CSV table of C-alpha atoms in Angstrom, one decimal:
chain,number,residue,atom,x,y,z
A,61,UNK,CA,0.0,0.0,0.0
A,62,UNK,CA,1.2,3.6,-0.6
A,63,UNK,CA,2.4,5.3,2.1
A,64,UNK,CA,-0.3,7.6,3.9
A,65,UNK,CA,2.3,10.3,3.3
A,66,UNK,CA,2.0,10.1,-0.6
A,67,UNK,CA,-1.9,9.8,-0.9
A,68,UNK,CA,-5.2,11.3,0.1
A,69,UNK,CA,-7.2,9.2,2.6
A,70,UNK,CA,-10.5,9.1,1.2
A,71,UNK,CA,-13.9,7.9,3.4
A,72,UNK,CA,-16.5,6.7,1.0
A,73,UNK,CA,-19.4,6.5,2.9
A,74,UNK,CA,-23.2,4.9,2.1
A,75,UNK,CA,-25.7,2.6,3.3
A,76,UNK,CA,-28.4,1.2,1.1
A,77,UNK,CA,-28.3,-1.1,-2.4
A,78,UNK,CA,-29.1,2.3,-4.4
A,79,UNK,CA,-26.0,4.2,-2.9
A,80,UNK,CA,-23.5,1.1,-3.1
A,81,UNK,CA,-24.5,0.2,-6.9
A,82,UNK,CA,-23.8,4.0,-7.6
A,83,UNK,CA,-20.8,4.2,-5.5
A,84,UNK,CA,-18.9,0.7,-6.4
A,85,UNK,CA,-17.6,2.2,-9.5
A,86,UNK,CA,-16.1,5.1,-7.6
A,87,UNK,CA,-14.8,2.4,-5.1
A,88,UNK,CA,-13.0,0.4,-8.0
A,89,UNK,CA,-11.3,3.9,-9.8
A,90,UNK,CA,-10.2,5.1,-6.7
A,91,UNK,CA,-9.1,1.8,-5.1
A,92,UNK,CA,-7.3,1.5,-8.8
A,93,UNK,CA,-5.0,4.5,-8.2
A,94,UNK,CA,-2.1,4.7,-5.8
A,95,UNK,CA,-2.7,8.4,-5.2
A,96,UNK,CA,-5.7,7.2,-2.7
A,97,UNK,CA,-6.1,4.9,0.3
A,98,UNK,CA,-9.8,4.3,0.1
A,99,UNK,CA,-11.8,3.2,3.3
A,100,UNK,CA,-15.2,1.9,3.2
A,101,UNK,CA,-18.2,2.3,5.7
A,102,UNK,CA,-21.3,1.1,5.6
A,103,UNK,CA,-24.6,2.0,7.8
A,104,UNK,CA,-26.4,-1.0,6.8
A,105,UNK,CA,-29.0,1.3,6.4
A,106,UNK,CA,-30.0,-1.5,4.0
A,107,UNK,CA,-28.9,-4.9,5.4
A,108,UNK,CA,-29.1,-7.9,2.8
A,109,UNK,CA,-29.7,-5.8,-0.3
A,110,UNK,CA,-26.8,-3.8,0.4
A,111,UNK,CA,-25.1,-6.9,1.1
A,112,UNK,CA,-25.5,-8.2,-2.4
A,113,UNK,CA,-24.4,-5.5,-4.8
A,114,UNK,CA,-21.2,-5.4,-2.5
A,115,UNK,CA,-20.7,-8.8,-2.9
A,116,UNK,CA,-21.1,-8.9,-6.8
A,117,UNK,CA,-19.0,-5.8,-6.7
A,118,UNK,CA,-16.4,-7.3,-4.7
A,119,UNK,CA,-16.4,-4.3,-2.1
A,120,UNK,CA,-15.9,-5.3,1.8
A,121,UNK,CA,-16.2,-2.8,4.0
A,122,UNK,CA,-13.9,-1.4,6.2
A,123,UNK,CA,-16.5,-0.4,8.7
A,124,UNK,CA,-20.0,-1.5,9.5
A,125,UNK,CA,-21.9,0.1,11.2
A,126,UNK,CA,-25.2,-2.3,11.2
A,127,UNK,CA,-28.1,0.2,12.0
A,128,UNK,CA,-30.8,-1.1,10.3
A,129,UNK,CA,-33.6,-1.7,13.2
A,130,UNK,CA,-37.4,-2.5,12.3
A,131,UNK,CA,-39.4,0.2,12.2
A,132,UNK,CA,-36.6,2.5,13.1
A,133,UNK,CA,-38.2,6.4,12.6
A,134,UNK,CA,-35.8,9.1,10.7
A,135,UNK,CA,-34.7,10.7,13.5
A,136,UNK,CA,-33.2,7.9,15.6
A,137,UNK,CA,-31.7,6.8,12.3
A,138,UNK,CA,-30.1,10.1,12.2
A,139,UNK,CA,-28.6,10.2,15.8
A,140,UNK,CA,-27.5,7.1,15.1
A,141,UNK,CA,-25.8,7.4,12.2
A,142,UNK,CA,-24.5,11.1,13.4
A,143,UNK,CA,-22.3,9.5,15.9
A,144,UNK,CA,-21.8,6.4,14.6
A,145,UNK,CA,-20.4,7.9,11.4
A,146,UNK,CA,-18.0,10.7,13.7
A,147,UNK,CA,-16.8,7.9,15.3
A,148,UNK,CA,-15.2,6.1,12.2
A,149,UNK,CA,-13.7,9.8,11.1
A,150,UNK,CA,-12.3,10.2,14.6
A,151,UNK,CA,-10.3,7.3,14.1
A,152,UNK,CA,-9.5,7.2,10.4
A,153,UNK,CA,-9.0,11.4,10.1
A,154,UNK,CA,-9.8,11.7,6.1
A,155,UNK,CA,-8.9,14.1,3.8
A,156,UNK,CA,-12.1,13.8,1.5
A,157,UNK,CA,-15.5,12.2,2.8
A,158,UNK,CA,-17.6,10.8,0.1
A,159,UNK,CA,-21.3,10.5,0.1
A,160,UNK,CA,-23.8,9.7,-2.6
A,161,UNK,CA,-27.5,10.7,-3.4
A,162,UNK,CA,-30.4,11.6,-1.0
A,163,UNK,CA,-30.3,8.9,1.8
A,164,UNK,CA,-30.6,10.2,5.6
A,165,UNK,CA,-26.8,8.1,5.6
A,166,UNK,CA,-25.6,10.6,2.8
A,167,UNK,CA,-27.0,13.6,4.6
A,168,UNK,CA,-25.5,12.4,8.3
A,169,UNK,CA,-22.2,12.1,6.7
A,170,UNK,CA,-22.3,15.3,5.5
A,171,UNK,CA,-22.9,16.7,8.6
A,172,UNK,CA,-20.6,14.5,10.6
A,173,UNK,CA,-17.9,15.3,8.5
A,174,UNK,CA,-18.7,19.5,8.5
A,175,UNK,CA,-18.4,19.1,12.3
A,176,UNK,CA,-14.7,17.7,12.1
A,177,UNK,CA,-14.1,20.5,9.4
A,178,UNK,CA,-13.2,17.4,6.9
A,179,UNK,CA,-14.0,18.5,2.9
A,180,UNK,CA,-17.2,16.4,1.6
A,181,UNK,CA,-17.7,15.5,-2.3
A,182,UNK,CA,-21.0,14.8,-3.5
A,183,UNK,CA,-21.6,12.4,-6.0
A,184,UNK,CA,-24.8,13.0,-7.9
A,185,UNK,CA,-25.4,16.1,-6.6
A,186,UNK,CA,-28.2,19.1,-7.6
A,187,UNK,CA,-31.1,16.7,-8.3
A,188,UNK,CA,-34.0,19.1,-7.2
A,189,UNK,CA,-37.8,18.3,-7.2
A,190,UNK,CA,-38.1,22.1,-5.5
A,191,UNK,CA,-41.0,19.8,-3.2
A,192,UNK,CA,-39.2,19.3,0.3
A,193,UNK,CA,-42.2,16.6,0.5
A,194,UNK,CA,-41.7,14.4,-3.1
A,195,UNK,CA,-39.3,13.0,-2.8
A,196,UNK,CA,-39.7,13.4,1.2
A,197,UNK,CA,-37.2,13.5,2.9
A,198,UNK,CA,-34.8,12.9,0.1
A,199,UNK,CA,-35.4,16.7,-1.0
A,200,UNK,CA,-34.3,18.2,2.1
A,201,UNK,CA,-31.4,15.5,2.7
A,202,UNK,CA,-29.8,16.9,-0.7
A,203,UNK,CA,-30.1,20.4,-0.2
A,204,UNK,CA,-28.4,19.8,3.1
A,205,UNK,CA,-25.5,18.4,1.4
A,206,UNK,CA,-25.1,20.8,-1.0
A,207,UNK,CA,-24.7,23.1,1.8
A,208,UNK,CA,-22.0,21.4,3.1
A,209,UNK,CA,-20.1,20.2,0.0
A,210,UNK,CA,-16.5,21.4,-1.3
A,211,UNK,CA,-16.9,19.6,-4.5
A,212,UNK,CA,-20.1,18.9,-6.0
A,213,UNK,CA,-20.6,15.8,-8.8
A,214,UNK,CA,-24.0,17.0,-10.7
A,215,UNK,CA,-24.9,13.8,-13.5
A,216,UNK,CA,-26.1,16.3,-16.0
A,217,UNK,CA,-26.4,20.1,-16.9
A,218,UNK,CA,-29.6,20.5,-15.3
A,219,UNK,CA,-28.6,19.6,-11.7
A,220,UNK,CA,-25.4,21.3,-11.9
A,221,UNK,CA,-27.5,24.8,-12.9
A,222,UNK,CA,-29.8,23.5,-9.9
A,223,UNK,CA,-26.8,24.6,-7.6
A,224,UNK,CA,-25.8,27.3,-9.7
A,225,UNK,CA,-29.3,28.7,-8.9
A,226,UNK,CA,-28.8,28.4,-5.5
A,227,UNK,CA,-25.3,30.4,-5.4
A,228,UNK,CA,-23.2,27.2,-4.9
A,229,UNK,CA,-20.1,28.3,-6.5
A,230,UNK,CA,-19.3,27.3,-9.9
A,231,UNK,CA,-16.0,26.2,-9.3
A,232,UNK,CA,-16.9,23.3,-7.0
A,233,UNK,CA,-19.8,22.0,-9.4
A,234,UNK,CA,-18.8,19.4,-12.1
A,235,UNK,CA,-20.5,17.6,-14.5
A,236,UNK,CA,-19.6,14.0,-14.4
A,237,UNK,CA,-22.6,11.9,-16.0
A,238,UNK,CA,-24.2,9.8,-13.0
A,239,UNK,CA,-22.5,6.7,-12.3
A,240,UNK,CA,-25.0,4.3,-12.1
A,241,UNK,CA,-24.6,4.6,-16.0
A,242,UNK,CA,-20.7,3.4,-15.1
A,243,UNK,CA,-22.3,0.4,-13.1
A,244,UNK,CA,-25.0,-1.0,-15.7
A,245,UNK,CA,-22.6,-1.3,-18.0
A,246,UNK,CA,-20.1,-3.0,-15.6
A,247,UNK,CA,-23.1,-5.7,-14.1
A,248,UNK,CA,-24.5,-6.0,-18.1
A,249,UNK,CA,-20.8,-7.2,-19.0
A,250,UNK,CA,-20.2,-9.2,-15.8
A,251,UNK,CA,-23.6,-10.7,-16.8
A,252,UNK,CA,-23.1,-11.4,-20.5
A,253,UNK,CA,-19.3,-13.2,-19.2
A,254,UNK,CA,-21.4,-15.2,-16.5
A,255,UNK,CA,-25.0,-15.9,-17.0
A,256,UNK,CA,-25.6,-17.9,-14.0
A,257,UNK,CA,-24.8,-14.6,-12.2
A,258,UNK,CA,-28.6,-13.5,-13.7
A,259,UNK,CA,-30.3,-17.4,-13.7
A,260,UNK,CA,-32.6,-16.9,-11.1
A,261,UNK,CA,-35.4,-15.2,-13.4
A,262,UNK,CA,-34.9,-18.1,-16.2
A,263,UNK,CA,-38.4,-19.9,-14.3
A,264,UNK,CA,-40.3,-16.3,-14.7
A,265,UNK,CA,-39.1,-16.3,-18.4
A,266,UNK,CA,-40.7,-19.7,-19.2
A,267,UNK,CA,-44.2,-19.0,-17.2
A,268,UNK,CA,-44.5,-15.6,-19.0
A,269,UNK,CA,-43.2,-16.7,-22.7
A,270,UNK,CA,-45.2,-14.9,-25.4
A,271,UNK,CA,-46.5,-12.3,-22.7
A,272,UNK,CA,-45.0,-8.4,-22.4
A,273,UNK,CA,-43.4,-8.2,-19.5
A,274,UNK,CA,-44.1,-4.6,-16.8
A,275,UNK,CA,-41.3,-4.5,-14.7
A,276,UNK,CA,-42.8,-3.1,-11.0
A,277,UNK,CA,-40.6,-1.4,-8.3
A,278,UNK,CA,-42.8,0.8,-5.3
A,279,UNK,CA,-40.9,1.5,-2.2
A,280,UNK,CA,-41.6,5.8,-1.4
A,281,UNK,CA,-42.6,6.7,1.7
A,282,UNK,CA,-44.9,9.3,0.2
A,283,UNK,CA,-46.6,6.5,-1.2
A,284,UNK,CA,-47.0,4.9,1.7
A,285,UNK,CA,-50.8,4.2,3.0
A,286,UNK,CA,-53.2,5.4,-0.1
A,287,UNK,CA,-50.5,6.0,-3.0
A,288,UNK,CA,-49.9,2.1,-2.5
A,289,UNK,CA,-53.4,0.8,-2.6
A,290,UNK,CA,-53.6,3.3,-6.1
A,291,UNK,CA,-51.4,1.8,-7.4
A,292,UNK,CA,-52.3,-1.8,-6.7
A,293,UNK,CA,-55.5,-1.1,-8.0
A,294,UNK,CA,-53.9,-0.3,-10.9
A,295,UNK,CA,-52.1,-3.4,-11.5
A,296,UNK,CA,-54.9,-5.7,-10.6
A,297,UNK,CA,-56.5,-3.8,-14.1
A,298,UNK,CA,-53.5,-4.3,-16.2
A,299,UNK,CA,-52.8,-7.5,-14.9
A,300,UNK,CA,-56.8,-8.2,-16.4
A,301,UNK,CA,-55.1,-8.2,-20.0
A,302,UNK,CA,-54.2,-11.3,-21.5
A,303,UNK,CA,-51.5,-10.0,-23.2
A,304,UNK,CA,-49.1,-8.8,-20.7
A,305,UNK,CA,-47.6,-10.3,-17.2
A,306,UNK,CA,-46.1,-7.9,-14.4
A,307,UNK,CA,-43.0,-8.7,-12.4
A,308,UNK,CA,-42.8,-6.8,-8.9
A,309,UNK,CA,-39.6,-7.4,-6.8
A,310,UNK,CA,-41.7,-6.8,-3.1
A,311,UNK,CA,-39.4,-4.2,-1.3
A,312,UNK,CA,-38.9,-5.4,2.2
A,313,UNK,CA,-40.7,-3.0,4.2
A,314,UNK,CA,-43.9,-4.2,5.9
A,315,UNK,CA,-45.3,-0.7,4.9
A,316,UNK,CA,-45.1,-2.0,1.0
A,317,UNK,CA,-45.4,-6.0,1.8
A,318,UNK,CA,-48.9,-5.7,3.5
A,319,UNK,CA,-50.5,-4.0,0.9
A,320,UNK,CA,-48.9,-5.7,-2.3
A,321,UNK,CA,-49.6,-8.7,-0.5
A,322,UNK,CA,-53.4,-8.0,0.4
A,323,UNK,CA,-54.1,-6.7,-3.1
A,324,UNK,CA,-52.1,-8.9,-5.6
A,325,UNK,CA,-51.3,-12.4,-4.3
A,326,UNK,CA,-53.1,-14.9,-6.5
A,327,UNK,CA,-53.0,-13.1,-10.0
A,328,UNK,CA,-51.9,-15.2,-12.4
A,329,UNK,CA,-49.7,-13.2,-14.7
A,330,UNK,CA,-48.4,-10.9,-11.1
A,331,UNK,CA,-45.3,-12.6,-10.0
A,332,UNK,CA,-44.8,-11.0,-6.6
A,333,UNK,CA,-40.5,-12.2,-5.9
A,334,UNK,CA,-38.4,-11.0,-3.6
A,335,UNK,CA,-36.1,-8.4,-4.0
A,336,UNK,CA,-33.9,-9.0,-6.7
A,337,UNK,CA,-29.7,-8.5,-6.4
A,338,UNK,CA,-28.6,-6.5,-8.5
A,339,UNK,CA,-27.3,-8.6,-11.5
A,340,UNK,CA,-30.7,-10.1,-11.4
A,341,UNK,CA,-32.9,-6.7,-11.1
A,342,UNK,CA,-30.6,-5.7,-14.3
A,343,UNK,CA,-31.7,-8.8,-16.0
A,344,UNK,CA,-35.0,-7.7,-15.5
A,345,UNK,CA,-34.7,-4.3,-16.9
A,346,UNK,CA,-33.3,-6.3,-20.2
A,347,UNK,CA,-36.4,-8.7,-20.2
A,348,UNK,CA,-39.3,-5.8,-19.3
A,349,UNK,CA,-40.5,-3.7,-22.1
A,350,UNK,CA,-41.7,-0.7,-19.8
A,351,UNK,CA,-40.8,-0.2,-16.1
A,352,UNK,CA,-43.4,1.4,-14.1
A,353,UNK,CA,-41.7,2.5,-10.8
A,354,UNK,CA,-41.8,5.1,-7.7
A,355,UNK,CA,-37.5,4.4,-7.5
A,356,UNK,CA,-35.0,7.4,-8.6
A,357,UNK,CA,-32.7,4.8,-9.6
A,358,UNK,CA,-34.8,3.1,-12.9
A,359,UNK,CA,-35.6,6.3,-14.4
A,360,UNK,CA,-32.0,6.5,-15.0
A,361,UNK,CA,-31.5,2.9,-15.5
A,362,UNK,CA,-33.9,2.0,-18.0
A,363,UNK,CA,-33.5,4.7,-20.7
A,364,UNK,CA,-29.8,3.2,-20.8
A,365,UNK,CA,-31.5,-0.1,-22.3
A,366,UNK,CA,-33.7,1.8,-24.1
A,367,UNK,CA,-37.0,0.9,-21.5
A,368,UNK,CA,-39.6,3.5,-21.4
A,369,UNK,CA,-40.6,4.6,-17.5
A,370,UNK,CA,-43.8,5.5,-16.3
A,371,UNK,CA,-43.0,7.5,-12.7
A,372,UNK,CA,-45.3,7.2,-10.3
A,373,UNK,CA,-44.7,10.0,-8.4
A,374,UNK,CA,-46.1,13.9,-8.0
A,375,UNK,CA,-42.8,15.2,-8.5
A,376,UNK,CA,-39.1,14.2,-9.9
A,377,UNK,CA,-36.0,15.4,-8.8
A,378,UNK,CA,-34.9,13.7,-12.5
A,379,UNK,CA,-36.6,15.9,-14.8
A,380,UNK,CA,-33.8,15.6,-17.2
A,381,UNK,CA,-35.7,12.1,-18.2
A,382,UNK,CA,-39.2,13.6,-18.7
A,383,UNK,CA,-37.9,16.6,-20.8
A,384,UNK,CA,-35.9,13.9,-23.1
A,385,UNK,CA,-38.8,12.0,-23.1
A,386,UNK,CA,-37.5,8.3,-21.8
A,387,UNK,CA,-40.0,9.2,-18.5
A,388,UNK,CA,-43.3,10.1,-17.8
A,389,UNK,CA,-44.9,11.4,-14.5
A,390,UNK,CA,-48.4,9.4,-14.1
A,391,UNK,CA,-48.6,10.0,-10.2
A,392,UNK,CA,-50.6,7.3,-8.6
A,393,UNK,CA,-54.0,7.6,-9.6
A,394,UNK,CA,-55.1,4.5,-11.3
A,395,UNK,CA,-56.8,5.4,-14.2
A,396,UNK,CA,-53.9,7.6,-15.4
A,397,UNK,CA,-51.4,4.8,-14.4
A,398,UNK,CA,-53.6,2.5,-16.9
A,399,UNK,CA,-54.0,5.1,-19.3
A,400,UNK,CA,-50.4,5.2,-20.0
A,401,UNK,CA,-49.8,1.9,-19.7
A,402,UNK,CA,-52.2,0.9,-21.9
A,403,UNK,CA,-50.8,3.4,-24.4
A,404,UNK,CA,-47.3,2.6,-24.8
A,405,UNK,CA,-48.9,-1.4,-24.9
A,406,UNK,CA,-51.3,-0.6,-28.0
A,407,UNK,CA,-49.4,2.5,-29.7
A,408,UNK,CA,-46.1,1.6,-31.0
A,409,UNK,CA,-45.5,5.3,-32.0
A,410,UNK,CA,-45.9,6.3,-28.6
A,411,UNK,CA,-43.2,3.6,-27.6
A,412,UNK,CA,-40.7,4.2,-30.0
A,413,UNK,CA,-40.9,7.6,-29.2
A,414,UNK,CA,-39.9,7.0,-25.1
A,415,UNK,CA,-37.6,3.5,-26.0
A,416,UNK,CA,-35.4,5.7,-28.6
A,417,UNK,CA,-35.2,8.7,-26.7
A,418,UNK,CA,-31.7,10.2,-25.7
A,419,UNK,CA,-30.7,8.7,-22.4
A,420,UNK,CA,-29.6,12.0,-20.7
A,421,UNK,CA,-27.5,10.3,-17.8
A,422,UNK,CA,-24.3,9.6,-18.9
A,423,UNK,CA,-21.7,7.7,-21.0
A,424,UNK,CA,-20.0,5.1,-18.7
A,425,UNK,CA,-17.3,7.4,-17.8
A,426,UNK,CA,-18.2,8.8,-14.7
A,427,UNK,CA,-16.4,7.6,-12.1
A,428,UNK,CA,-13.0,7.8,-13.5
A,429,UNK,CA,-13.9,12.1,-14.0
A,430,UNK,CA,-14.7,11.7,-10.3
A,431,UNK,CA,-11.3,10.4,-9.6
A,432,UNK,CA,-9.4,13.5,-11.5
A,433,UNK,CA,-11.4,15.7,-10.2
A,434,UNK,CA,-10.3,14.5,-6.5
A,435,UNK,CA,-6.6,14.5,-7.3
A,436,UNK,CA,-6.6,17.7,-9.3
A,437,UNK,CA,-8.7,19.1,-6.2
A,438,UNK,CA,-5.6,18.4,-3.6
């Protein structure tokens, strides 16, 4: 290893499966250059999901935290996570801490680090939804970072004049591409070397042969309660068409389980699974011909294999995708859910329209820029 001496000590810090498959390609550049010595921590803010795109990544963290708790509410999550993280940069005194997205373990990092006066970089930064309550409290979390932040990553033009707007200096912003671009194309070429690595969905294929596959993700918590029932109801009446079959990965929160569960179990052509790691979940993006989804992470996902998105939420903090074109907001009101559904399904102008749309998220490249940037930063 090079000598501390010789190199920056960077923290890379995150917690749940979206943060780690958006952060294991900055892992791997920086971890590739002797100019660094990279440590790891993990909240577990996520436990076994997180688990599995670090092990496919081949990432082992230095630090693990472990403070996932049922039911915990935000703001013992928080404390927790406030002195759990100061205590790791106690003892390993960084030069750079590194935090990615929205999550409350992005946001604590921040703040733990501003309290030791150690520099933060923010991958994926300026995403704005201007809503402090969609996406809630992922809003709030970012604009808290971008307080805090010496160098800001922003995935496209839009997010970095997001900051701009709100006086962030234009020095410290940087337009990198998002790296979850970097890490489809990794896991799509691990994928296409290994195939077992993606097996698991070979059953779902035969059962659903001949039928167009809806690819189903719902885990916000402003969906929670009557924006979940909606949009069951809307897949029990799409899941009435012959044609089609809907796979839905159940996220593991009781919140979602109940309800999917009440509302869906029995259907036919509804394959409630469990969630799905991450080579698998990318598997499913290949085999789906729209995604219909509440995540952040698909609507940058899917336009990169040219799968049209149906987003429903109020609000996007992505509205790169919906100006392209490779989104659409439908909000959780059934009838506009099936609506749009039903239109991308029977109107194959309307498809091709979304499926060849620019994808306006990257190139693949982003986490090496990420890397210059930090050694050209000092």
């Amino acid at each position: 290893m090079t000598d501390r001496t010789d190199c920056q000590t960077v923290l890379i810090v995150f917690g749940t499966r979206p943060e780690a498959i958006k952060m294991f390609p900055v892992v791997h550049a920086l971890r590739g250059d002797p100019r660094f010595r990279v440590r790891v921590c993990i909240s577990a803010q996520h436990r076994g999901m997180l688990d599995q795109v670090m092990a496919i990544a081949g990432i082992t963290a230095d630090h693990d935290l472990d403070l996932m708790r049922p039911d915990q509410t935000l703001d013992a999550l928080t404390a927790a996570l406030l002195t759990g993280l100061g205590g790791v940069m106690d003892a390993e005194k960084p030069d750079w801490v590194v935090v990615q997205g929205d999550t409350a373990t992005a946001m604590a990092g921040a703040m733990a680090a501003y309290y030791r006066k150690i520099r933060v970089a923010h991958v994926e930064a300026g995403l704005r939804s201007h809503n402090i309550y969609h996406p809630w409290p992922e809003e709030v979390n970012r604009k808290i970072i971008g307080t805090i932040a010496a160098l800001h990553f922003a995935p496209t033009q839009t997010a970095a004049d997001a900051l701009l707007a709100e006086n962030v200096a234009a020095d410290t912003i940087h337009v990198t591409g998002n790296t979850v671009i970097d890490a489809l194309q990794w896991v799509t070429r691990k994928i296409a070397d290994e195939p077992a690595l993606a097996g698991g969905l070979r059953e779902l294929e035969a059962r659903f042969a001949g039928r167009r596959i809806i690819g189903v993700t719902s885990h916000r918590r402003e969906n929670f309660g009557g924006g979940l029932e909606a949009i069951a109801t809307a897949i029990r009446t799409i899941a009435a068409r012959p044609d089609v079959a809907l796979i839905f990965p159940v996220h593991p929160n009781p919140n979602v389980r109940r309800v999917m569960a009440a509302e869906l179990a029995g259907l036919d052509n509804v394959a409630l699974i469990e969630p799905l790691d991450y080579p698998h979940f990318a598997r499913l993006l290949g085999m789906a011909e729209i995604m219909l989804t509440d995540s952040g992470g698909v609507q940058e996902e899917a336009p990169a294999l040219g799968k049209p998105v149906l987003v429903m939420r109020e609000a996007t903090e992505r509205p790169e995708g919906v100006a392209a074109g490779t989104a659409k907001l439908v909000g959780t009101d059934p009838v506009r859910i099936v609506s749009e559904i039903f239109t991308l399904l029977d109107d194959k102008a309307a498809y091709s329209a979304m499926a060849r749309a620019h994808n306006p998220f990257g190139d693949g490249q982003s986490a090496p820029r990420i890397m210059e940037l930090l050694v050209n930063a000092g």
